[in-house]
PDB file of C-alpha atoms in Angstrom:
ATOM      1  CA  UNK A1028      41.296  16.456  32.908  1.00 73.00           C
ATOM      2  CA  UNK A1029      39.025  18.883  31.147  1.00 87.00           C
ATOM      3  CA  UNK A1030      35.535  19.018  31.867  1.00 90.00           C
ATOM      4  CA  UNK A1031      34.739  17.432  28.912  1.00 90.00           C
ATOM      5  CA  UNK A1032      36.898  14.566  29.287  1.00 89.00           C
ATOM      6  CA  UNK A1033      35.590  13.928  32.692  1.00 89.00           C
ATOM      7  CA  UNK A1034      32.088  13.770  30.976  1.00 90.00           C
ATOM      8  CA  UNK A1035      32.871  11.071  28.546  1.00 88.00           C
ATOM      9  CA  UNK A1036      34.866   9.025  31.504  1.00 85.00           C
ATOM     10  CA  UNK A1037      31.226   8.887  32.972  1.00 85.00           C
ATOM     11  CA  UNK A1038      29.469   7.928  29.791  1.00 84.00           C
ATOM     12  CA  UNK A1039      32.302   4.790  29.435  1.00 80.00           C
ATOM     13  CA  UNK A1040      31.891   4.607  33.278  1.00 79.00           C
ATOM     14  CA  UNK A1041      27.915   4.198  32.638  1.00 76.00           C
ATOM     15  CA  UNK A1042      27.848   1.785  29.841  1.00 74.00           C
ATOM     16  CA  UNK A1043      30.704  -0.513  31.732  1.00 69.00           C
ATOM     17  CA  UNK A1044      31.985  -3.433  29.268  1.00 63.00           C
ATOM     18  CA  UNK A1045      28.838  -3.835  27.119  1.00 62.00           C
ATOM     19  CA  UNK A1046      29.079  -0.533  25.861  1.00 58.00           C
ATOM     20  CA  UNK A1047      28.721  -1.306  21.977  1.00 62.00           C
ATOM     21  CA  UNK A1048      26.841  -4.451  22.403  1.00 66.00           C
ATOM     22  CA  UNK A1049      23.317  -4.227  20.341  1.00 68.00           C
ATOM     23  CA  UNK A1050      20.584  -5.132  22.551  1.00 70.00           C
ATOM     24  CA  UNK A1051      18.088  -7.624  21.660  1.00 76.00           C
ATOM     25  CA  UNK A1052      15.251  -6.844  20.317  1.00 75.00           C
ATOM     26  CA  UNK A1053      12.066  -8.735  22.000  1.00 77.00           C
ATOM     27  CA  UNK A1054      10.283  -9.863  18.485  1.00 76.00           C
ATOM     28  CA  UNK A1055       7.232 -12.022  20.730  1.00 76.00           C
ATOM     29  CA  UNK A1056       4.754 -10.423  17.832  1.00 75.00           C
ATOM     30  CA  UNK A1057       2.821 -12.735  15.918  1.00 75.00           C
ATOM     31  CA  UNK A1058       3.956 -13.610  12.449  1.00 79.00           C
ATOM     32  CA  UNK A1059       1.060 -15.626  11.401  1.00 76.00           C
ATOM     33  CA  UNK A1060      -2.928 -15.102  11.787  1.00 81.00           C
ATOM     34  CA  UNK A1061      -3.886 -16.174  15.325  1.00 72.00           C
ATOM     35  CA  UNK A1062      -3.849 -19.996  15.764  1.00 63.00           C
ATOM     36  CA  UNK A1063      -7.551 -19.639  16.384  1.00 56.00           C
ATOM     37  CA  UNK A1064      -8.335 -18.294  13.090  1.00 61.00           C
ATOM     38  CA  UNK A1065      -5.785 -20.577  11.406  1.00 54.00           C
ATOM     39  CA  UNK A1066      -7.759 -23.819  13.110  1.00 50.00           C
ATOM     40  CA  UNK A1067     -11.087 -22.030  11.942  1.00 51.00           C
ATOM     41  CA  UNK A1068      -9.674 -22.117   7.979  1.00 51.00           C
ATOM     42  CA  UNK A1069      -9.791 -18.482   7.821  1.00 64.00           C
ATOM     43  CA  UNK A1070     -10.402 -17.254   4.193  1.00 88.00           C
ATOM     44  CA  UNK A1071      -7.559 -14.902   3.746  1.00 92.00           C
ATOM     45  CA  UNK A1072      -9.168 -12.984   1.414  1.00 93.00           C
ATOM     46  CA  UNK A1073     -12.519 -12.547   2.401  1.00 93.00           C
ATOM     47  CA  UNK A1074     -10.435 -11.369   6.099  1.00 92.00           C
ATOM     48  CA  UNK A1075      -8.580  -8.768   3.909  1.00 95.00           C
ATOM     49  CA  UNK A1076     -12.043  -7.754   1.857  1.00 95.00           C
ATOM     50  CA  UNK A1077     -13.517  -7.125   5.663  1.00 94.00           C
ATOM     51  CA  UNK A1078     -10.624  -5.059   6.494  1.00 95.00           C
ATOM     52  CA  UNK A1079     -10.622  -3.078   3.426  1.00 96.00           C
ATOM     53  CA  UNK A1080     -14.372  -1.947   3.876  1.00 96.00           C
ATOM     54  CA  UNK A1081     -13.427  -1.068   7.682  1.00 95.00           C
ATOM     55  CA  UNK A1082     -10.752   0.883   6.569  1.00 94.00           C
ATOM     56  CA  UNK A1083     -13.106   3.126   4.757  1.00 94.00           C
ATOM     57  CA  UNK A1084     -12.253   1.824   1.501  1.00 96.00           C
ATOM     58  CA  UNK A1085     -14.792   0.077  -1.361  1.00 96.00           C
ATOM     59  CA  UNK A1086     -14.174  -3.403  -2.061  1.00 97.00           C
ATOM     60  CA  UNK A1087     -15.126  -6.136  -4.614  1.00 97.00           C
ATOM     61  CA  UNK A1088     -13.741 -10.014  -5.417  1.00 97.00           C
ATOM     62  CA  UNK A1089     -14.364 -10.442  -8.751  1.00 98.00           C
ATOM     63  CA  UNK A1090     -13.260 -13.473 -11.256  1.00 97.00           C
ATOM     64  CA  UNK A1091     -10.473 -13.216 -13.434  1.00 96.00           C
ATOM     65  CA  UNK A1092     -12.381 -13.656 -16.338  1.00 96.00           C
ATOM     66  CA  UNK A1093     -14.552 -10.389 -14.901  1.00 97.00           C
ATOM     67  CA  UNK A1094     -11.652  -8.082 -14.348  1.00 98.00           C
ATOM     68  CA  UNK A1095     -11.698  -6.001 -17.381  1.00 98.00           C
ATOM     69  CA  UNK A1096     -15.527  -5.467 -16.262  1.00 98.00           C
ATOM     70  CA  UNK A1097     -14.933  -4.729 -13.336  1.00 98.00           C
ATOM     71  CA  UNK A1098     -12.417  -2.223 -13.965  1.00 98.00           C
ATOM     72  CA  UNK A1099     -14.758  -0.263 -16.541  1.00 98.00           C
ATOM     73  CA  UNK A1100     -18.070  -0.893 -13.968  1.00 98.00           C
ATOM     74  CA  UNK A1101     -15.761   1.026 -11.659  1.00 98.00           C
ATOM     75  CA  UNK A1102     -14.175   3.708 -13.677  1.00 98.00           C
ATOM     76  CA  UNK A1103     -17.740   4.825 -15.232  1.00 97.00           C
ATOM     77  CA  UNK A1104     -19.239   4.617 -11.248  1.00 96.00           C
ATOM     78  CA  UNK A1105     -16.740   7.306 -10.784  1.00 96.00           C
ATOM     79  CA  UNK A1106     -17.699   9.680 -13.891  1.00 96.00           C
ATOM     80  CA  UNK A1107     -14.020   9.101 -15.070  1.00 97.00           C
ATOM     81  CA  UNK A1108     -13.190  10.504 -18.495  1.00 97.00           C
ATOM     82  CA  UNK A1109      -9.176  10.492 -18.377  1.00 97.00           C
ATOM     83  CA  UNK A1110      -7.346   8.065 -15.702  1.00 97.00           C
ATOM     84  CA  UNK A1111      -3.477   7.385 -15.323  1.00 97.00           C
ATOM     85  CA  UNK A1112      -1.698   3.952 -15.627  1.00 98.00           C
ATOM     86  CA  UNK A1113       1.544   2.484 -15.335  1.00 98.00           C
ATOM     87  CA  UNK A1114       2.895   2.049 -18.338  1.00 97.00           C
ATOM     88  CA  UNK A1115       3.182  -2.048 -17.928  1.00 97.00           C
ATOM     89  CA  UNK A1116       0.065  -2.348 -16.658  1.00 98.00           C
ATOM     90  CA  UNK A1117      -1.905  -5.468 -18.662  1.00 97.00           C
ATOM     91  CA  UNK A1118      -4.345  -4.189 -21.477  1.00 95.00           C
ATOM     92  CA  UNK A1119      -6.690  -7.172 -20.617  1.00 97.00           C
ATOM     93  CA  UNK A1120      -7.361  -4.744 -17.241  1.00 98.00           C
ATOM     94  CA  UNK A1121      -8.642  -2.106 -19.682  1.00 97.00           C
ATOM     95  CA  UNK A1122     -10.164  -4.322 -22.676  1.00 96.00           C
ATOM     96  CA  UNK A1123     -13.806  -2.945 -21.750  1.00 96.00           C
ATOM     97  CA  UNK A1124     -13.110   0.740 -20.615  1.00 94.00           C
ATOM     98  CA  UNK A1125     -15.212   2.891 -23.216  1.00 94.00           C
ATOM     99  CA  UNK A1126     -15.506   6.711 -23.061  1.00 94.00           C
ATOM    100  CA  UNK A1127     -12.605   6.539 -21.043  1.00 96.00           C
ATOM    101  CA  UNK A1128      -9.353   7.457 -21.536  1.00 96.00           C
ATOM    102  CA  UNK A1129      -6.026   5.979 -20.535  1.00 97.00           C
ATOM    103  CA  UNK A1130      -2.818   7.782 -20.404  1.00 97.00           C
ATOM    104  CA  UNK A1131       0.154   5.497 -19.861  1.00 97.00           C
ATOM    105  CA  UNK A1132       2.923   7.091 -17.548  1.00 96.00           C
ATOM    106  CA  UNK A1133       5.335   6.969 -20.459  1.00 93.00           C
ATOM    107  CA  UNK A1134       7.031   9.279 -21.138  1.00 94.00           C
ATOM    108  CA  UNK A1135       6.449  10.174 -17.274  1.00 94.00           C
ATOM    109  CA  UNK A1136       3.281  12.705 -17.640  1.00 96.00           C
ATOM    110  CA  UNK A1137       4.010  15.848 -15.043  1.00 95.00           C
ATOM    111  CA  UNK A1138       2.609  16.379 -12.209  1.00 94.00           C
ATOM    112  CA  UNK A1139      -0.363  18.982 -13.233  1.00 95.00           C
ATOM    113  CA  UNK A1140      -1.348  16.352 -15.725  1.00 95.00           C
ATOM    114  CA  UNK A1141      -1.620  13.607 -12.902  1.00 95.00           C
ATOM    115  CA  UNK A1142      -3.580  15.698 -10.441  1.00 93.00           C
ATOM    116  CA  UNK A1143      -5.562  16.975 -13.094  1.00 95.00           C
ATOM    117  CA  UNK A1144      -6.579  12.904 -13.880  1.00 96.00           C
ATOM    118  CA  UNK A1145      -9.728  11.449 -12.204  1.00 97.00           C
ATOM    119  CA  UNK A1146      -7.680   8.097 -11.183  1.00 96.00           C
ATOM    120  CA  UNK A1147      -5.271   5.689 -11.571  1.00 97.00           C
ATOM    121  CA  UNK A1148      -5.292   1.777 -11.719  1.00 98.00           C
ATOM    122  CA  UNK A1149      -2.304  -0.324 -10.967  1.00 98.00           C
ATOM    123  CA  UNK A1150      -1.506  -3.207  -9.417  1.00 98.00           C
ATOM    124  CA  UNK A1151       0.305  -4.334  -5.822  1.00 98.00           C
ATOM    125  CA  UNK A1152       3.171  -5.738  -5.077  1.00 98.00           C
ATOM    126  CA  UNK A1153       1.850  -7.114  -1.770  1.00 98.00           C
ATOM    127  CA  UNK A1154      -1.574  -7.157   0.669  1.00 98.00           C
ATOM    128  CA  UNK A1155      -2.408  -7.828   4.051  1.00 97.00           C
ATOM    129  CA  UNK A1156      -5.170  -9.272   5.336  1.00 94.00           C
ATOM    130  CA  UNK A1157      -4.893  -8.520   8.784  1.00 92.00           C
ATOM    131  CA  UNK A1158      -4.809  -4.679   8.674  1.00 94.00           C
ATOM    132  CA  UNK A1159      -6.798  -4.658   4.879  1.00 96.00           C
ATOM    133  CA  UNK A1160      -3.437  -2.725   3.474  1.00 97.00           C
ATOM    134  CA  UNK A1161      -2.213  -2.752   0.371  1.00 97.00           C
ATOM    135  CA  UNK A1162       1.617  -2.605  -0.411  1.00 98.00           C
ATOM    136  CA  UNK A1163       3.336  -1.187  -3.680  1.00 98.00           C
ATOM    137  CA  UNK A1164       6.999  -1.220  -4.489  1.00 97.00           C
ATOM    138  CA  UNK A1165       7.529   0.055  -7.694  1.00 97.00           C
ATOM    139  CA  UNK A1166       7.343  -2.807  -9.335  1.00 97.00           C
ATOM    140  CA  UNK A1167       5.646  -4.561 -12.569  1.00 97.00           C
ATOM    141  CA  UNK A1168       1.711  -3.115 -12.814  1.00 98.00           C
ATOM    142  CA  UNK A1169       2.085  -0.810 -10.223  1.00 98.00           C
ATOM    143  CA  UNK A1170       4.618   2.846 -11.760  1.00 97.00           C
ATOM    144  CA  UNK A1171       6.001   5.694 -10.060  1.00 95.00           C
ATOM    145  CA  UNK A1172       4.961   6.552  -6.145  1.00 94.00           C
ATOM    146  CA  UNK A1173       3.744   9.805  -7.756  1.00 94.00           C
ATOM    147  CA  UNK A1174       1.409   7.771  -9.561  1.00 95.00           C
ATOM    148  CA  UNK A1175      -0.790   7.333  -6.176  1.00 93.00           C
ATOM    149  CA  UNK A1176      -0.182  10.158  -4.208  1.00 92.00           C
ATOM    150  CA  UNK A1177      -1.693  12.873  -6.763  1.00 92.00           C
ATOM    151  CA  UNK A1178      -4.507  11.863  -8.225  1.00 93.00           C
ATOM    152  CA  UNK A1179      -8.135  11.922  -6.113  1.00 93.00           C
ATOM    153  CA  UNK A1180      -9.132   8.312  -7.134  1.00 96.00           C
ATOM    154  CA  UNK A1181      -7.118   5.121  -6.772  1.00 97.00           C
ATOM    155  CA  UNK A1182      -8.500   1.656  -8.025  1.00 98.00           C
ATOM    156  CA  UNK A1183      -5.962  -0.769  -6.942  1.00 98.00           C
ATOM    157  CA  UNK A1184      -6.431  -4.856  -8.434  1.00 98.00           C
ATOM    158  CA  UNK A1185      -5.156  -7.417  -5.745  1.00 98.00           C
ATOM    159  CA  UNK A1186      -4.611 -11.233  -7.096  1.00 98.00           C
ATOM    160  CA  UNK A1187      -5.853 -13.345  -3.985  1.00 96.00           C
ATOM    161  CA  UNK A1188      -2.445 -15.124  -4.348  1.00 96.00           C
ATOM    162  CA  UNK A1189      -0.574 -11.718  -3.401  1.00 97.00           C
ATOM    163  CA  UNK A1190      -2.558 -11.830  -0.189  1.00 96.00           C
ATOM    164  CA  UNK A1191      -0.686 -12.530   3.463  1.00 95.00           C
ATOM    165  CA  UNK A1192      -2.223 -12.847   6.563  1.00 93.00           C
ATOM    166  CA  UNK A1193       0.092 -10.600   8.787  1.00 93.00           C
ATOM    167  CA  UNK A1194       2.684  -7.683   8.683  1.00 94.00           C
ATOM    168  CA  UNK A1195       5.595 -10.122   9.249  1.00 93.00           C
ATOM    169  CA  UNK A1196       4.603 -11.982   6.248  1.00 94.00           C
ATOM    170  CA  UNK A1197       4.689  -9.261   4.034  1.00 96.00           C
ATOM    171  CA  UNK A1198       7.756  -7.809   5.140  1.00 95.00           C
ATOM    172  CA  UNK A1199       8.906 -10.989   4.326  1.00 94.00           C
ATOM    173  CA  UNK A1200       7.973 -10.718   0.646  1.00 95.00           C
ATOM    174  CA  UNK A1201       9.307  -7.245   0.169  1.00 97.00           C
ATOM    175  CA  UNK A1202      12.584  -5.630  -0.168  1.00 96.00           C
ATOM    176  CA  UNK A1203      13.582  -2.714   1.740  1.00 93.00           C
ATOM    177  CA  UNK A1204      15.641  -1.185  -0.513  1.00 95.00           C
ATOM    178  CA  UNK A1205      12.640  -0.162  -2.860  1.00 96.00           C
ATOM    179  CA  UNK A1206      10.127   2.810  -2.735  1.00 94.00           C
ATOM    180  CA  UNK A1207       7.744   0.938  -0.327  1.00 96.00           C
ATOM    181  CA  UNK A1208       3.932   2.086  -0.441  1.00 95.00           C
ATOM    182  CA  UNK A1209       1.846   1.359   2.165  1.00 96.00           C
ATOM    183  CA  UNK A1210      -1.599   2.000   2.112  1.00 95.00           C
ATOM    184  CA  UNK A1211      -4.366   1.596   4.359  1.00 94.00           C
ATOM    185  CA  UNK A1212      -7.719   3.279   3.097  1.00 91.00           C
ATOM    186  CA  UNK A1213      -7.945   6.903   1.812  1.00 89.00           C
ATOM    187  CA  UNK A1214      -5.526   9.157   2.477  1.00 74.00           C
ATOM    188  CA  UNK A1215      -6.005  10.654   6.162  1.00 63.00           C
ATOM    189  CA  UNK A1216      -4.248  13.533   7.955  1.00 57.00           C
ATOM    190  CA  UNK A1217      -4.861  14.550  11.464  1.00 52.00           C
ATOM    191  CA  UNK A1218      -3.924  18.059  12.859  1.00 52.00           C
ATOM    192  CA  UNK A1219      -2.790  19.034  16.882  1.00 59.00           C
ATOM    193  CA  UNK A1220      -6.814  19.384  17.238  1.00 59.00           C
ATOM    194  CA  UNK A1221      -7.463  15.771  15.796  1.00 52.00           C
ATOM    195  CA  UNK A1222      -9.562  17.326  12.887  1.00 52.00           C
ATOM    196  CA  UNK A1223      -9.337  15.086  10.229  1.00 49.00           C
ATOM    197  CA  UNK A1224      -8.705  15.623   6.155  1.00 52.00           C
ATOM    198  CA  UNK A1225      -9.005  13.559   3.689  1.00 55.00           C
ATOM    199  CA  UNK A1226      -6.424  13.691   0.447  1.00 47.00           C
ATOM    200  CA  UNK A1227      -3.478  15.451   1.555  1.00 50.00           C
ATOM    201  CA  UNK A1228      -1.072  12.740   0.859  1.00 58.00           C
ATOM    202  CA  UNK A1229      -2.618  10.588  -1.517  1.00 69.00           C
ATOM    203  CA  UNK A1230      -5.987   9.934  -2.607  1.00 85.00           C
ATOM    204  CA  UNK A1231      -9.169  10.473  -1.007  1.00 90.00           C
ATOM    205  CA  UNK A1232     -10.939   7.775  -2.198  1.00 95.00           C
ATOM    206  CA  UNK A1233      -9.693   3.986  -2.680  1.00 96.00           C
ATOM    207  CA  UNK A1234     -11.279   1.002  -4.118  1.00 97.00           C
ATOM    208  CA  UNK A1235     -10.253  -2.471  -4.177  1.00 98.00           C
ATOM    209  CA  UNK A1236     -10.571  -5.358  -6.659  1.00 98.00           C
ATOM    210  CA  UNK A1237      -9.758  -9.001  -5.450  1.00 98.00           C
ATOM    211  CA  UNK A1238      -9.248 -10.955  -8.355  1.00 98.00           C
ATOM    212  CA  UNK A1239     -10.063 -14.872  -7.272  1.00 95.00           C
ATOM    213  CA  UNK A1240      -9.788 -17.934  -9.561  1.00 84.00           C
TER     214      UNK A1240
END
């Protein structure tokens, strides 16, 4: 027996007859708010607007019918002059921009165009109120990844019915398979010496609109 061979014996030898078995995987977490908060009638929304701030990220709940202003109040607070979109995303969300323009990601703009913007706006596919993150997937009102991760401004619109209360729920919403976003205030990196920076894989500054009936 080579020496080799007498390794693996020990590895079988080690594992003894469950040796391919998958363990099981302790999943005690909660999937729902806390039953405390759940008794209490917690407003899912206003938790996920609290979060948002404390994540270091600007936050407003707006009407539907004051989305459109909304949108421009915050595009003009920023000084915008040119901002990105997804190419589905709803005109009604830019019915009062003026003095700024959109560029819709079709044909797909390049990359020195979409740095070069001062923002995008999409939509979410997803948002949790316990951790104030926001979730995109690709999907209708919300374009490319690239769309996100270049530009220096992101104003993301949230319907209050796309809100869950926990991580569980969300993942329950979402489907692996697809170019998941997850994003939890401005971009942050932190180096071996824990200094911060701000930007380097996405944008440095997020803001938030919860649109509430």
């Amino acid at each position: 027996m080579s020496s080799r061979d007498e390794m693996l014996r020990r590895v079988r030898d080690a594992l003894g007859g469950a040796r391919g078995a998958l363990p099981e995987v302790p999943r005690r977490y909660a999937r729902r708010l806390p039953a405390a908060d759940a008794a209490a009638g917690a407003d899912v929304p206003a938790l996920f607007g609290e979060r948002v701030a404390e994540n270091r990220a600007a936050v407003r709940h707006v009407g539907a019918d004051e989305l459109a202003t909304a949108v421009a109040a915050a595009l003009w607070g920023r000084e915008a002059k040119q901002i990105v979109v997804p190419a589905d995303l709803p005109f009604g969300w830019l019915a009062e921009l003026d003095g700024v323009r959109a560029m819709a990601d079709r044909p797909a703009i390049d990359v020195d165009a979409l740095a070069a913007a001062d923002g995008v706006v999409t939509g979410c596919a997803v948002a949790i109120a316990e951790t104030g993150t926001v979730v995109l997937d690709g999907g209708p009102t919300q374009g490319r990844r690239v769309l996100t991760l270049l530009p220096a401004y992101h104003l993301c619109v949230v319907q209050a019915e796309q809100i869950v209360g926990t991580v569980p729920e969300a993942v329950e919403r979402l489907d692996p398979a697809r170019p998941l976003t997850w994003i939890s205030g401005p971009s942050a990196a932190y180096g071996a010496d824990m200094a911060g920076a701000e930007g380097m894989h996405g944008p440095r500054h997020l803001e938030v609109l919860v649109v509430e009936d």
